[in-house]
Coordinates of N, CA and C and ligand atoms in Angstrom, one line a residue:
M281 N 127.8 13.0 -46.3 CA 127.0 12.5 -47.6 C 126.3 11.4 -47.2
S282 N 125.3 11.1 -48.0 CA 124.5 9.8 -47.8 C 125.0 8.5 -48.1
L283 N 125.2 7.7 -47.2 CA 125.8 6.3 -47.9 C 124.7 5.5 -48.4
I284 N 123.4 5.5 -47.6 CA 122.3 4.8 -48.1 C 121.0 5.9 -48.4
Q285 N 120.6 5.5 -49.5 CA 119.4 6.4 -49.9 C 117.9 5.2 -50.2
I286 N 117.2 5.5 -49.2 CA 115.9 4.7 -49.4 C 114.9 5.5 -50.2
K287 N 114.3 5.1 -51.3 CA 113.3 6.0 -52.0 C 112.2 5.3 -52.2
D288 N 111.0 5.8 -51.8 CA 109.6 5.3 -52.2 C 109.4 3.9 -52.0
L289 N 110.0 3.2 -50.8 CA 110.1 1.9 -50.8 C 108.7 1.2 -50.2
W290 N 108.5 0.3 -51.0 CA 107.2 -0.5 -50.5 C 107.5 -2.1 -50.5
Q291 N 107.1 -2.7 -49.5 CA 107.0 -4.1 -49.4 C 105.8 -4.9 -49.2
I292 N 105.3 -5.5 -50.1 CA 104.0 -6.3 -50.1 C 104.3 -7.9 -50.0
Y293 N 103.7 -8.5 -49.1 CA 103.7 -9.8 -49.1 C 102.2 -10.3 -49.0
N294 N 102.1 -11.1 -50.1 CA 100.7 -12.0 -50.2 C 99.5 -10.8 -49.9
D295 N 99.4 -9.7 -50.7 CA 98.7 -8.5 -50.6 C 98.5 -7.8 -49.2
R296 N 99.5 -8.1 -48.3 CA 99.6 -7.5 -47.1 C 100.7 -6.5 -47.3
V297 N 100.4 -5.2 -47.0 CA 101.5 -4.4 -47.1 C 102.4 -4.1 -45.8
V298 N 103.4 -4.4 -46.0 CA 104.4 -4.3 -44.8 C 105.2 -3.1 -44.4
L299 N 105.8 -2.7 -45.4 CA 106.4 -1.5 -45.6 C 105.6 -0.5 -46.7
E300 N 105.4 0.7 -46.2 CA 104.5 1.8 -47.1 C 105.3 3.0 -47.3
N301 N 106.0 3.2 -48.5 CA 106.3 4.4 -49.1 C 107.4 5.0 -48.2
L302 N 108.7 3.9 -47.8 CA 109.7 4.5 -46.9 C 110.8 5.5 -47.7
N303 N 110.9 6.7 -47.1 CA 112.1 7.5 -47.6 C 113.0 7.7 -46.4
L304 N 114.4 7.3 -46.9 CA 115.1 7.5 -45.6 C 116.6 7.8 -46.3
S305 N 117.4 8.7 -45.7 CA 118.5 8.8 -46.1 C 119.3 8.7 -44.9
I306 N 120.5 7.8 -45.1 CA 121.4 7.4 -44.1 C 122.6 8.1 -44.2
V307 N 123.2 8.9 -43.5 CA 124.4 9.6 -43.5 C 125.7 8.6 -43.1
E308 N 126.8 8.7 -43.9 CA 127.9 8.0 -43.7 C 128.4 8.3 -42.2
K309 N 128.9 7.2 -41.6 CA 129.5 7.3 -40.3 C 128.3 7.6 -39.1
S310 N 127.0 7.4 -39.4 CA 126.0 7.7 -38.5 C 125.7 6.4 -37.7
F311 N 125.1 6.4 -36.7 CA 124.5 5.2 -36.1 C 123.1 5.2 -35.9
V312 N 122.4 4.7 -36.8 CA 120.8 4.9 -36.9 C 120.2 3.6 -36.1
S313 N 119.4 4.1 -35.0 CA 118.6 2.9 -34.4 C 117.2 2.8 -34.9
I314 N 116.7 1.8 -35.4 CA 115.4 1.4 -35.7 C 114.5 0.6 -34.8
V315 N 113.4 1.6 -34.1 CA 112.3 0.7 -33.1 C 111.2 0.8 -33.8
G316 N 110.3 -0.3 -33.2 CA 109.2 -0.3 -33.7 C 108.5 -1.5 -33.6
P317 N 107.0 -1.6 -33.2 CA 106.4 -2.8 -32.9 C 106.7 -4.3 -33.5
S318 N 106.9 -5.3 -33.0 CA 106.8 -6.6 -33.6 C 106.0 -6.7 -34.8
G319 N 106.7 -7.2 -35.8 CA 106.0 -7.5 -37.1 C 105.8 -6.1 -38.0
C320 N 106.3 -5.4 -37.6 CA 106.2 -3.9 -38.4 C 107.1 -3.8 -39.8
G321 N 108.1 -4.4 -39.8 CA 108.9 -4.9 -41.0 C 110.3 -4.2 -40.7
K322 N 110.9 -4.2 -39.6 CA 112.2 -3.9 -39.2 C 113.3 -4.8 -39.9
T323 N 113.0 -6.1 -39.7 CA 114.0 -7.2 -40.0 C 113.8 -7.2 -41.4
T324 N 112.6 -7.2 -41.9 CA 112.4 -7.2 -43.6 C 113.2 -5.8 -44.2
L325 N 113.3 -4.7 -43.5 CA 114.1 -3.7 -44.1 C 115.3 -4.0 -44.0
L326 N 115.9 -4.5 -43.0 CA 117.5 -4.8 -42.9 C 117.8 -6.0 -43.8
R327 N 117.0 -6.7 -44.3 CA 117.2 -8.0 -45.1 C 117.2 -7.3 -46.5
M328 N 116.5 -6.4 -46.9 CA 116.5 -5.6 -48.1 C 117.9 -4.8 -48.1
L329 N 118.5 -4.4 -46.9 CA 119.7 -3.5 -47.2 C 120.8 -4.5 -47.3
M330 N 120.7 -5.8 -47.0 CA 121.4 -6.9 -47.2 C 121.2 -7.5 -48.6
S331 N 120.5 -7.3 -49.4 CA 120.0 -7.8 -50.6 C 119.6 -9.3 -50.6
E332 N 119.2 -9.5 -49.4 CA 118.4 -11.0 -49.1 C 117.0 -10.8 -49.6
V333 N 116.3 -9.9 -49.6 CA 115.0 -9.7 -50.1 C 115.0 -8.7 -50.9
F334 N 114.0 -8.6 -52.0 CA 114.0 -7.4 -52.9 C 112.6 -6.6 -52.4
C335 N 112.6 -5.2 -52.5 CA 111.5 -4.6 -52.2 C 110.6 -4.8 -53.6
T336 N 109.2 -4.5 -53.2 CA 108.1 -4.5 -54.2 C 108.1 -3.6 -55.2
R337 N 108.2 -2.2 -54.7 CA 108.4 -1.0 -55.3 C 109.5 -0.1 -54.5
G338 N 110.0 0.7 -55.2 CA 110.9 1.9 -54.9 C 112.5 1.4 -55.3
S339 N 113.3 1.9 -54.5 CA 114.6 1.7 -54.7 C 115.7 1.8 -53.5
I340 N 116.8 1.4 -53.4 CA 117.8 1.7 -52.3 C 119.3 2.0 -53.1
L341 N 119.5 3.0 -52.7 CA 121.1 3.4 -53.3 C 122.1 3.4 -52.3
F342 N 123.2 2.5 -52.6 CA 124.3 2.6 -51.8 C 125.6 3.2 -52.4
D343 N 125.8 4.2 -51.8 CA 127.0 5.2 -52.1 C 126.5 5.4 -53.5
G344 N 125.4 6.0 -54.0 CA 124.9 6.7 -55.1 C 124.5 5.8 -56.1
T345 N 124.8 4.5 -56.0 CA 124.6 3.6 -57.1 C 123.5 2.6 -56.6
N346 N 122.8 1.8 -57.6 CA 121.5 0.6 -57.0 C 122.5 -0.3 -56.2
L347 N 121.7 -0.5 -55.1 CA 122.3 -1.7 -54.2 C 122.8 -2.7 -54.8
P348 N 123.7 -3.4 -54.7 CA 124.2 -4.9 -55.6 C 123.2 -5.7 -55.3
K349 N 122.9 -6.8 -56.0 CA 121.8 -7.6 -55.8 C 122.0 -8.8 -55.1
E350 N 123.5 -8.8 -54.7 CA 123.7 -9.9 -53.7 C 124.5 -9.5 -52.5
P351 N 124.6 -10.1 -51.3 CA 125.1 -9.4 -50.1 C 126.7 -9.2 -50.7
T352 N 127.2 -8.1 -50.1 CA 128.7 -8.0 -50.3 C 129.2 -7.7 -49.3
R353 N 130.7 -7.8 -49.0 CA 131.4 -7.7 -47.9 C 131.4 -6.1 -47.3
E354 N 130.9 -5.4 -48.1 CA 130.4 -3.8 -47.8 C 129.6 -3.7 -46.6
R355 N 128.6 -4.6 -46.6 CA 127.4 -4.7 -45.7 C 127.8 -6.0 -44.7
G356 N 128.0 -5.7 -43.5 CA 128.3 -6.9 -42.6 C 126.9 -6.9 -41.7
V357 N 126.5 -8.1 -41.3 CA 125.4 -8.3 -40.4 C 125.6 -9.2 -39.1
V358 N 124.9 -8.8 -38.0 CA 124.9 -9.5 -36.6 C 123.3 -9.6 -36.4
F359 N 122.8 -10.9 -36.3 CA 121.6 -11.4 -35.8 C 121.5 -11.5 -34.2
Q360 N 120.6 -11.7 -33.8 CA 120.2 -11.9 -32.5 C 121.0 -13.2 -32.0
R361 N 121.0 -14.1 -32.6 CA 121.6 -15.3 -32.5 C 122.0 -15.9 -33.8
Y362 N 122.8 -16.9 -33.7 CA 123.3 -17.7 -35.0 C 124.0 -17.0 -35.9
S363 N 124.8 -15.9 -35.6 CA 125.5 -15.2 -36.7 C 126.9 -15.9 -36.8
V364 N 127.4 -16.9 -35.8 CA 128.8 -17.4 -35.9 C 128.5 -19.0 -36.4
F365 N 129.8 -19.7 -36.9 CA 129.5 -20.8 -37.4 C 129.8 -21.8 -36.4
P366 N 129.0 -22.8 -36.0 CA 129.2 -23.5 -34.5 C 130.2 -24.5 -34.7
H367 N 130.5 -24.8 -36.3 CA 131.6 -26.1 -36.3 C 133.0 -25.2 -36.2
L368 N 133.1 -24.1 -36.2 CA 134.5 -23.7 -36.3 C 135.0 -23.2 -35.0
S369 N 136.2 -23.0 -34.5 CA 136.7 -22.4 -33.4 C 136.3 -20.9 -33.2
V370 N 136.7 -20.4 -32.5 CA 136.4 -18.8 -32.4 C 137.6 -18.3 -33.1
L371 N 138.8 -18.6 -33.2 CA 139.8 -18.0 -34.2 C 139.4 -18.2 -35.5
D372 N 139.0 -19.4 -35.9 CA 138.6 -19.8 -37.1 C 137.5 -19.0 -37.8
N373 N 136.4 -18.7 -36.9 CA 135.2 -17.9 -37.2 C 135.6 -16.4 -37.7
V374 N 136.8 -16.0 -37.1 CA 137.3 -14.7 -37.6 C 138.0 -14.7 -38.7
L375 N 139.0 -15.9 -38.8 CA 140.0 -16.0 -39.8 C 138.9 -16.1 -41.1
L376 N 137.9 -17.0 -41.2 CA 137.0 -17.3 -42.3 C 136.9 -16.1 -43.5
P377 N 136.3 -15.1 -42.8 CA 135.9 -13.9 -43.7 C 137.4 -13.2 -44.3
I378 N 138.5 -13.3 -43.8 CA 139.7 -12.8 -44.4 C 140.3 -13.6 -45.3
E379 N 140.1 -15.0 -45.0 CA 140.4 -16.2 -46.1 C 139.4 -15.8 -47.3
L380 N 138.3 -15.5 -47.1 CA 137.5 -15.6 -48.2 C 137.9 -14.0 -49.0
R381 N 138.1 -13.2 -48.2 CA 138.6 -11.9 -49.0 C 139.8 -12.0 -49.8
S382 N 140.7 -13.0 -49.3 CA 141.9 -13.1 -50.0 C 142.0 -14.0 -51.1
C383 N 141.0 -15.2 -51.2 CA 141.2 -15.9 -52.4 C 139.8 -16.0 -52.7
R384 N 139.4 -15.6 -54.0 CA 138.0 -15.7 -54.4 C 137.8 -17.4 -54.8
I385 N 138.9 -18.1 -55.1 CA 138.5 -19.6 -55.5 C 139.2 -20.1 -54.0
L386 N 138.4 -20.9 -53.4 CA 138.8 -21.3 -52.1 C 139.9 -22.2 -52.3
G387 N 141.2 -22.2 -51.6 CA 142.0 -22.9 -51.6 C 143.0 -22.9 -50.2
K388 N 143.7 -23.7 -50.0 CA 144.6 -23.4 -49.0 C 145.8 -22.4 -48.9
I389 N 145.6 -21.5 -48.1 CA 146.6 -20.4 -48.1 C 147.7 -20.9 -47.0
L390 N 148.9 -20.8 -47.6 CA 150.1 -21.1 -46.8 C 151.1 -20.4 -46.4
G391 N 152.0 -20.7 -45.4 CA 153.2 -19.9 -45.1 C 152.9 -18.6 -44.5
S392 N 153.5 -17.5 -44.9 CA 153.6 -16.3 -44.3 C 152.0 -15.6 -44.3
R393 N 151.5 -15.8 -45.4 CA 150.5 -15.1 -45.6 C 149.3 -15.5 -44.7
R394 N 149.3 -16.9 -44.6 CA 148.2 -17.4 -43.5 C 148.8 -16.8 -42.1
Y395 N 150.0 -16.8 -41.7 CA 150.4 -16.5 -40.5 C 150.0 -14.8 -40.2
N396 N 150.1 -14.1 -41.5 CA 149.8 -12.7 -41.1 C 148.0 -12.7 -41.0
M397 N 147.5 -13.3 -41.6 CA 146.1 -13.5 -41.4 C 145.4 -13.8 -40.1
K398 N 146.2 -14.8 -39.5 CA 146.0 -15.3 -38.3 C 146.2 -14.1 -37.1
E399 N 147.3 -13.5 -37.4 CA 147.5 -12.4 -36.5 C 146.6 -11.0 -36.6
E400 N 145.9 -11.0 -37.7 CA 145.1 -10.0 -38.0 C 143.6 -10.5 -37.1
A401 N 143.5 -11.8 -37.4 CA 142.3 -12.3 -36.4 C 142.7 -12.4 -35.1
R402 N 143.8 -12.5 -34.6 CA 144.0 -12.5 -33.1 C 143.9 -11.1 -32.6
T403 N 144.2 -10.2 -33.7 CA 144.0 -8.9 -33.1 C 142.7 -8.2 -32.9
M404 N 142.0 -8.9 -33.9 CA 140.4 -8.7 -33.7 C 139.9 -9.1 -32.5
L405 N 140.3 -10.3 -32.3 CA 139.8 -10.9 -30.8 C 140.1 -10.2 -29.9
D406 N 141.3 -9.8 -29.7 CA 142.0 -9.1 -28.6 C 141.1 -7.7 -28.3
H407 N 140.6 -7.3 -29.4 CA 139.7 -6.0 -29.5 C 138.5 -6.3 -28.8
V408 N 138.0 -7.3 -29.1 CA 136.4 -7.6 -28.3 C 136.8 -8.5 -27.1
G409 N 137.8 -8.6 -26.7 CA 138.1 -9.3 -25.5 C 138.0 -10.9 -25.4
L410 N 138.3 -11.5 -26.6 CA 138.1 -12.8 -26.7 C 139.5 -13.5 -27.1
L411 N 140.7 -13.3 -26.8 CA 142.0 -13.6 -27.3 C 142.0 -15.0 -26.7
R412 N 141.7 -14.8 -25.5 CA 141.9 -16.0 -24.4 C 140.9 -17.4 -24.6
A413 N 140.2 -16.8 -25.6 CA 138.9 -17.8 -26.0 C 139.2 -18.3 -27.5
A414 N 140.2 -17.9 -28.0 CA 140.5 -18.3 -29.3 C 140.4 -19.8 -29.7
T415 N 140.6 -20.8 -28.8 CA 140.5 -22.0 -29.3 C 139.3 -22.8 -29.1
L416 N 138.2 -22.1 -28.3 CA 137.1 -22.6 -27.9 C 136.1 -22.4 -29.1
Y417 N 134.9 -23.3 -29.0 CA 133.9 -23.5 -29.9 C 132.7 -22.5 -29.6
P418 N 131.8 -22.0 -30.4 CA 130.8 -21.1 -29.9 C 129.9 -21.7 -28.7
A419 N 129.5 -23.2 -28.8 CA 128.8 -23.6 -27.9 C 129.6 -23.4 -26.5
Q420 N 130.9 -23.6 -26.4 CA 131.7 -23.2 -25.1 C 131.3 -21.9 -24.6
L421 N 130.9 -20.8 -25.3 CA 131.0 -19.5 -25.0 C 129.6 -19.0 -24.3
S422 N 129.7 -18.0 -23.5 CA 128.5 -17.4 -23.1 C 127.6 -16.5 -24.2
G423 N 126.4 -16.1 -23.9 CA 125.7 -15.5 -25.1 C 126.5 -14.2 -25.3
G424 N 126.9 -13.3 -24.3 CA 127.7 -12.2 -24.6 C 129.0 -12.4 -25.3
M425 N 129.5 -13.4 -25.1 CA 130.8 -13.8 -25.8 C 130.5 -14.1 -27.4
Q426 N 129.3 -14.9 -27.5 CA 129.1 -15.2 -28.8 C 128.7 -14.1 -29.6
Q427 N 128.1 -13.0 -28.9 CA 127.8 -11.8 -29.7 C 129.3 -11.0 -29.9
R428 N 130.0 -10.9 -29.0 CA 131.3 -10.2 -29.3 C 132.0 -10.9 -30.5
L429 N 132.1 -12.2 -30.4 CA 132.8 -13.1 -31.5 C 131.8 -12.7 -32.9
A430 N 130.4 -12.8 -32.9 CA 129.8 -12.1 -34.2 C 130.2 -10.8 -34.6
L431 N 130.4 -9.8 -33.5 CA 130.6 -8.5 -34.1 C 132.2 -8.6 -34.7
A432 N 133.1 -9.5 -34.0 CA 134.4 -9.3 -34.5 C 134.3 -10.1 -35.9
Q433 N 133.8 -11.1 -36.1 CA 133.6 -11.8 -37.5 C 133.0 -10.7 -38.5
A434 N 131.9 -10.0 -38.0 CA 131.5 -9.0 -39.1 C 132.5 -7.9 -39.5
L435 N 133.1 -7.2 -38.4 CA 133.9 -6.1 -38.4 C 135.5 -6.6 -39.1
I436 N 135.8 -8.0 -38.8 CA 137.2 -8.2 -39.8 C 136.8 -7.9 -41.0
A437 N 135.7 -8.0 -41.6 CA 135.6 -8.0 -43.2 C 135.6 -6.4 -43.4
K438 N 135.8 -5.6 -42.6 CA 135.7 -4.1 -42.7 C 134.6 -3.5 -43.5
P439 N 133.4 -3.9 -43.1 CA 132.3 -3.3 -43.9 C 132.1 -1.9 -43.8
R440 N 131.4 -1.4 -44.9 CA 130.8 0.2 -44.8 C 130.0 0.4 -43.9
V441 N 129.0 -0.5 -44.0 CA 127.8 -0.6 -43.0 C 127.8 -1.8 -42.1
L442 N 127.4 -1.7 -41.0 CA 127.0 -2.7 -40.3 C 125.5 -2.8 -40.0
L443 N 124.9 -4.0 -40.1 CA 123.6 -4.3 -40.0 C 123.4 -5.1 -38.9
L444 N 122.6 -4.7 -37.7 CA 122.5 -5.4 -36.5 C 121.0 -5.6 -36.4
D445 N 120.5 -6.8 -36.1 CA 119.4 -7.0 -35.9 C 119.1 -7.7 -34.4
E446 N 118.5 -6.8 -33.6 CA 118.4 -7.3 -31.9 C 119.6 -7.8 -31.5
P447 N 120.7 -7.4 -31.8 CA 121.9 -8.2 -31.5 C 122.3 -8.3 -30.2
F448 N 121.6 -7.6 -29.2 CA 121.9 -7.8 -27.8 C 120.6 -8.3 -27.0
S449 N 119.7 -8.5 -27.7 CA 118.3 -8.9 -26.8 C 118.2 -10.1 -26.2
A450 N 119.1 -10.9 -26.2 CA 119.0 -12.2 -25.6 C 120.0 -12.2 -24.5
L451 N 120.6 -11.1 -24.3 CA 122.0 -10.9 -23.1 C 121.2 -10.3 -21.8
D452 N 121.6 -10.6 -20.7 CA 121.0 -10.2 -19.6 C 121.8 -8.6 -19.4
P453 N 121.1 -7.9 -18.5 CA 121.5 -6.5 -18.5 C 122.8 -6.2 -18.3
G454 N 123.5 -7.1 -17.3 CA 125.0 -6.5 -17.2 C 125.9 -6.8 -18.3
T455 N 125.7 -7.8 -19.1 CA 126.5 -8.2 -20.2 C 126.0 -7.2 -21.3
R456 N 124.7 -6.8 -21.4 CA 124.2 -5.9 -22.5 C 124.9 -4.4 -22.4
A457 N 125.2 -4.0 -21.0 CA 125.7 -2.9 -20.7 C 127.2 -3.0 -21.2
D458 N 127.9 -4.1 -20.8 CA 129.1 -4.1 -21.4 C 129.4 -4.0 -22.8
I459 N 128.5 -4.7 -23.5 CA 128.6 -5.0 -25.0 C 128.2 -3.4 -25.7
H460 N 127.2 -2.7 -25.0 CA 127.0 -1.4 -25.3 C 128.3 -0.5 -25.6
V461 N 129.2 -0.5 -24.3 CA 130.3 0.2 -24.4 C 131.3 -0.3 -25.4
L462 N 131.4 -1.6 -25.6 CA 132.3 -2.1 -26.7 C 131.8 -1.7 -28.2
T463 N 130.4 -1.9 -28.3 CA 129.8 -1.4 -29.6 C 130.3 0.2 -29.8
N464 N 130.0 0.9 -28.9 CA 130.4 2.5 -29.0 C 131.7 2.7 -29.3
R465 N 132.5 2.0 -28.7 CA 134.1 2.0 -29.0 C 134.4 1.6 -30.5
L466 N 133.9 0.4 -30.8 CA 134.1 0.0 -32.1 C 133.6 0.9 -33.3
W467 N 132.4 1.5 -33.0 CA 131.8 2.2 -34.0 C 132.9 3.6 -34.1
E468 N 133.0 4.2 -32.9 CA 134.0 5.3 -33.0 C 135.2 5.1 -33.6
E469 N 135.7 3.9 -33.3 CA 137.5 3.6 -33.9 C 137.1 3.3 -35.5
T470 N 136.1 2.6 -35.9 CA 136.2 2.2 -37.2 C 135.3 3.2 -38.2
K471 N 134.3 4.2 -37.6 CA 133.9 5.2 -38.0 C 133.1 4.6 -39.1
M472 N 132.4 3.2 -39.0 CA 131.6 2.8 -39.9 C 130.0 3.4 -39.7
T473 N 129.1 3.0 -40.9 CA 127.8 3.5 -40.7 C 127.1 2.0 -39.9
V474 N 126.3 2.4 -39.0 CA 125.5 1.2 -38.5 C 124.0 1.3 -38.7
V475 N 123.2 0.4 -38.8 CA 122.1 0.5 -38.8 C 121.3 -0.6 -37.7
M476 N 121.0 -0.3 -36.7 CA 120.7 -1.3 -35.7 C 119.2 -1.4 -35.4
V477 N 118.6 -2.4 -35.4 CA 117.1 -2.9 -35.1 C 117.1 -3.2 -33.6
T478 N 116.3 -2.6 -32.8 CA 116.0 -3.1 -31.4 C 114.6 -2.9 -31.0
H479 N 114.4 -3.5 -29.6 CA 113.2 -3.4 -29.0 C 113.3 -2.7 -28.0
D480 N 114.5 -2.1 -27.7 CA 114.9 -1.8 -26.4 C 115.1 -0.2 -26.6
I481 N 114.2 0.7 -26.3 CA 114.2 2.1 -26.6 C 115.4 2.8 -25.8
S482 N 115.9 2.4 -24.7 CA 117.2 3.1 -23.9 C 118.2 2.5 -24.7
E483 N 118.3 1.3 -25.4 CA 119.4 0.9 -26.3 C 119.6 1.8 -27.5
A484 N 118.6 2.1 -28.0 CA 118.2 3.0 -29.2 C 119.0 4.3 -29.1
F485 N 118.8 4.9 -27.9 CA 119.0 6.3 -27.7 C 120.5 6.1 -27.1
R486 N 120.7 5.2 -26.4 CA 122.4 5.0 -25.8 C 123.1 5.0 -26.9
L487 N 122.9 4.0 -28.0 CA 124.0 3.8 -29.1 C 123.9 4.7 -30.1
G488 N 122.5 4.9 -30.6 CA 122.2 5.7 -31.8 C 122.6 7.2 -31.7
T489 N 122.7 7.7 -33.2 CA 123.0 9.0 -33.4 C 121.6 9.6 -34.1
R490 N 120.8 8.9 -34.1 CA 119.3 9.1 -34.9 C 118.5 7.8 -34.3
V491 N 117.2 8.1 -34.0 CA 116.3 7.0 -34.0 C 115.2 7.2 -34.8
I492 N 115.0 6.0 -35.3 CA 114.1 6.0 -36.3 C 112.8 5.1 -35.7
V493 N 111.5 5.7 -35.9 CA 110.4 4.8 -35.4 C 109.5 4.4 -36.4
L494 N 109.2 3.2 -36.5 CA 108.5 2.3 -37.8 C 107.2 1.9 -37.0
E495 N 106.2 2.4 -37.6 CA 104.9 1.9 -37.0 C 103.7 1.8 -38.2
R496 N 102.8 0.7 -37.9 CA 101.8 0.6 -38.8 C 100.6 1.5 -38.1
P497 N 99.8 2.5 -38.8 CA 98.8 3.2 -38.5 C 97.6 2.4 -38.0
L498 N 97.2 1.3 -38.5 CA 96.3 0.3 -38.0 C 96.7 -1.2 -38.1
A499 N 97.0 -1.9 -37.0 CA 97.8 -3.0 -37.1 C 97.0 -4.0 -37.7
D500 N 95.5 -3.9 -37.9 CA 94.9 -5.1 -38.5 C 94.5 -4.8 -40.0
D501 N 94.8 -3.7 -40.4 CA 94.7 -3.2 -42.1 C 95.6 -3.7 -43.1
P502 N 95.5 -4.7 -43.8 CA 96.6 -5.2 -44.7 C 96.9 -4.1 -45.3
T503 N 95.9 -3.0 -45.9 CA 96.1 -2.2 -47.1 C 97.1 -1.2 -46.5
K504 N 97.5 -0.8 -45.2 CA 98.4 0.2 -44.5 C 99.5 -0.5 -44.1
G505 N 100.6 0.2 -44.8 CA 101.9 -0.7 -44.2 C 102.3 0.3 -43.1
A506 N 103.6 -0.1 -42.5 CA 104.5 0.6 -41.6 C 105.1 1.8 -42.5
R507 N 105.0 3.0 -41.6 CA 105.7 4.2 -42.1 C 106.7 4.7 -40.9
I508 N 107.4 5.7 -41.5 CA 108.2 6.1 -40.4 C 107.7 7.3 -39.7
T509 N 107.3 7.2 -38.4 CA 106.5 8.2 -37.7 C 107.2 9.2 -36.9
H510 N 108.7 8.6 -36.4 CA 109.2 9.6 -35.9 C 110.7 9.4 -36.4
D511 N 111.7 10.7 -36.5 CA 112.9 10.6 -36.9 C 113.6 11.4 -36.0
I512 N 114.2 11.1 -34.9 CA 114.8 11.9 -33.7 C 116.1 11.6 -33.7
P513 N 117.0 12.9 -33.9 CA 118.4 13.0 -33.8 C 118.9 13.0 -32.3
V514 N 120.0 12.5 -32.2 CA 120.3 12.2 -30.7 C 121.5 13.0 -30.7
H515 N 121.6 14.0 -29.8 CA 122.9 14.9 -29.8 C 123.5 14.1 -28.8
P516 N 124.9 13.9 -29.0 CA 126.2 13.3 -28.1 C 126.1 13.8 -26.8
R517 N 125.6 15.1 -26.7 CA 125.8 15.8 -25.3 C 124.8 15.2 -24.4
T518 N 123.7 15.0 -25.0 CA 122.6 14.3 -24.2 C 123.0 13.0 -23.7
K519 N 123.7 12.3 -24.5 CA 124.2 10.9 -23.7 C 125.1 11.2 -22.7
T520 N 126.0 12.3 -22.7 CA 127.1 12.4 -21.7 C 126.2 13.0 -20.5
K521 N 125.3 14.0 -20.8 CA 124.6 14.5 -19.6 C 124.0 13.3 -18.7
T522 N 123.3 12.3 -19.5 CA 122.5 11.6 -18.8 C 123.4 10.5 -18.1
G523 N 124.7 10.1 -18.7 CA 125.6 9.4 -18.4 C 125.2 8.1 -19.0
A524 N 124.5 8.2 -20.1 CA 124.2 6.8 -20.9 C 125.2 6.2 -21.4
I525 N 126.4 6.7 -21.6 CA 127.4 6.0 -22.3 C 128.5 5.9 -21.4
Ligands
LIG3 N1 109.2 -14.0 -46.6 C1 108.2 -13.5 -46.2 N2 106.9 -14.0 -46.7 C2 105.5 -13.6 -46.3 N3 105.6 -12.5 -45.3 C3 106.7 -12.2 -44.6 C4 108.2 -12.6 -45.1 N4 108.9 -12.2 -44.2 C5 108.2 -11.3 -43.5 N5 106.9 -11.4 -43.5 C6 106.0 -10.7 -42.9 O1 106.3 -9.2 -42.9 C7 105.9 -8.8 -41.6 C8 107.1 -8.1 -41.0 O2 108.0 -9.0 -40.7 P1 109.4 -8.7 -39.9 O3 110.0 -9.9 -39.6 O4 110.0 -7.8 -40.9 O5 109.1 -7.9 -38.7 P2 109.9 -7.5 -37.3 O6 109.4 -5.8 -37.4 O7 111.3 -7.5 -37.5 O8 109.1 -8.1 -36.1 P3 109.9 -8.6 -34.9 O9 110.1 -7.3 -34.2 O10 108.9 -9.6 -34.3 O11 111.4 -9.4 -35.0 C9 105.1 -9.9 -40.8 O12 103.9 -9.5 -40.8 C10 105.9 -10.9 -41.4 O13 104.9 -12.2 -41.3
LIG4 MG1 112.7 -8.8 -36.7

């Protein structure tokens, strides 16, 4: 069943058509990679899925109803950088979404409830291999560790869809390969739906179950926005054969 349905979606900024008439259904538990040249509107599309920006025309349905007008816990996000809070320790970065989930009005959570939350946060840190770094601050982590922390922070809220905007592009190849394995494992374990924007075609195919290509027909023509030019299913067997995962 489709978790996300994008219908006749247009985005126009200052008379420049950025996205033109996009139609896309995203099935629950799929991993959709989106690739395309710089400036074609990939981040804009993700920001729409987060309800951070609104489309000029068209609609987005989430689980059959109009997308909520504000970001919700059901939609987690990780960016290339700066997804975590620099002034909070690793543990507190992961604890924060649980605290927010537990109390609508911010207040101190005491006793066994806070203990349980900390245990949940520690379990998640263990999952992404950061338990030993729990007391450190983001500035004390490597780029790969920061992105693992960002993943942990997004996943602890148990989102139904995880939106990734070039999350691994600043990492060196070795670290990136490790985090690919981790991301694939987390996706398989949680069975959440993932939409990932990347410039790296091999990463798109390695992680995705489907690869969408967005392209403007004429880069300089402001009246023609990006469209979906390719929609490629990725068979799991292909990955095993090529040893991609
Ligand atoms: N808030 C805004 N106001 C005006 N124009 C915008 C706004 N946000 C994005 N744009 C324009 O929309 C186009 C698409 O931007 P977007 O950031 O979505 O591209 P992208 O595909 O993510 O590029 P990159 O691969 O470089 O990250 C660009 O021309 C950008 O200048
Ligand atoms: Mg972008």
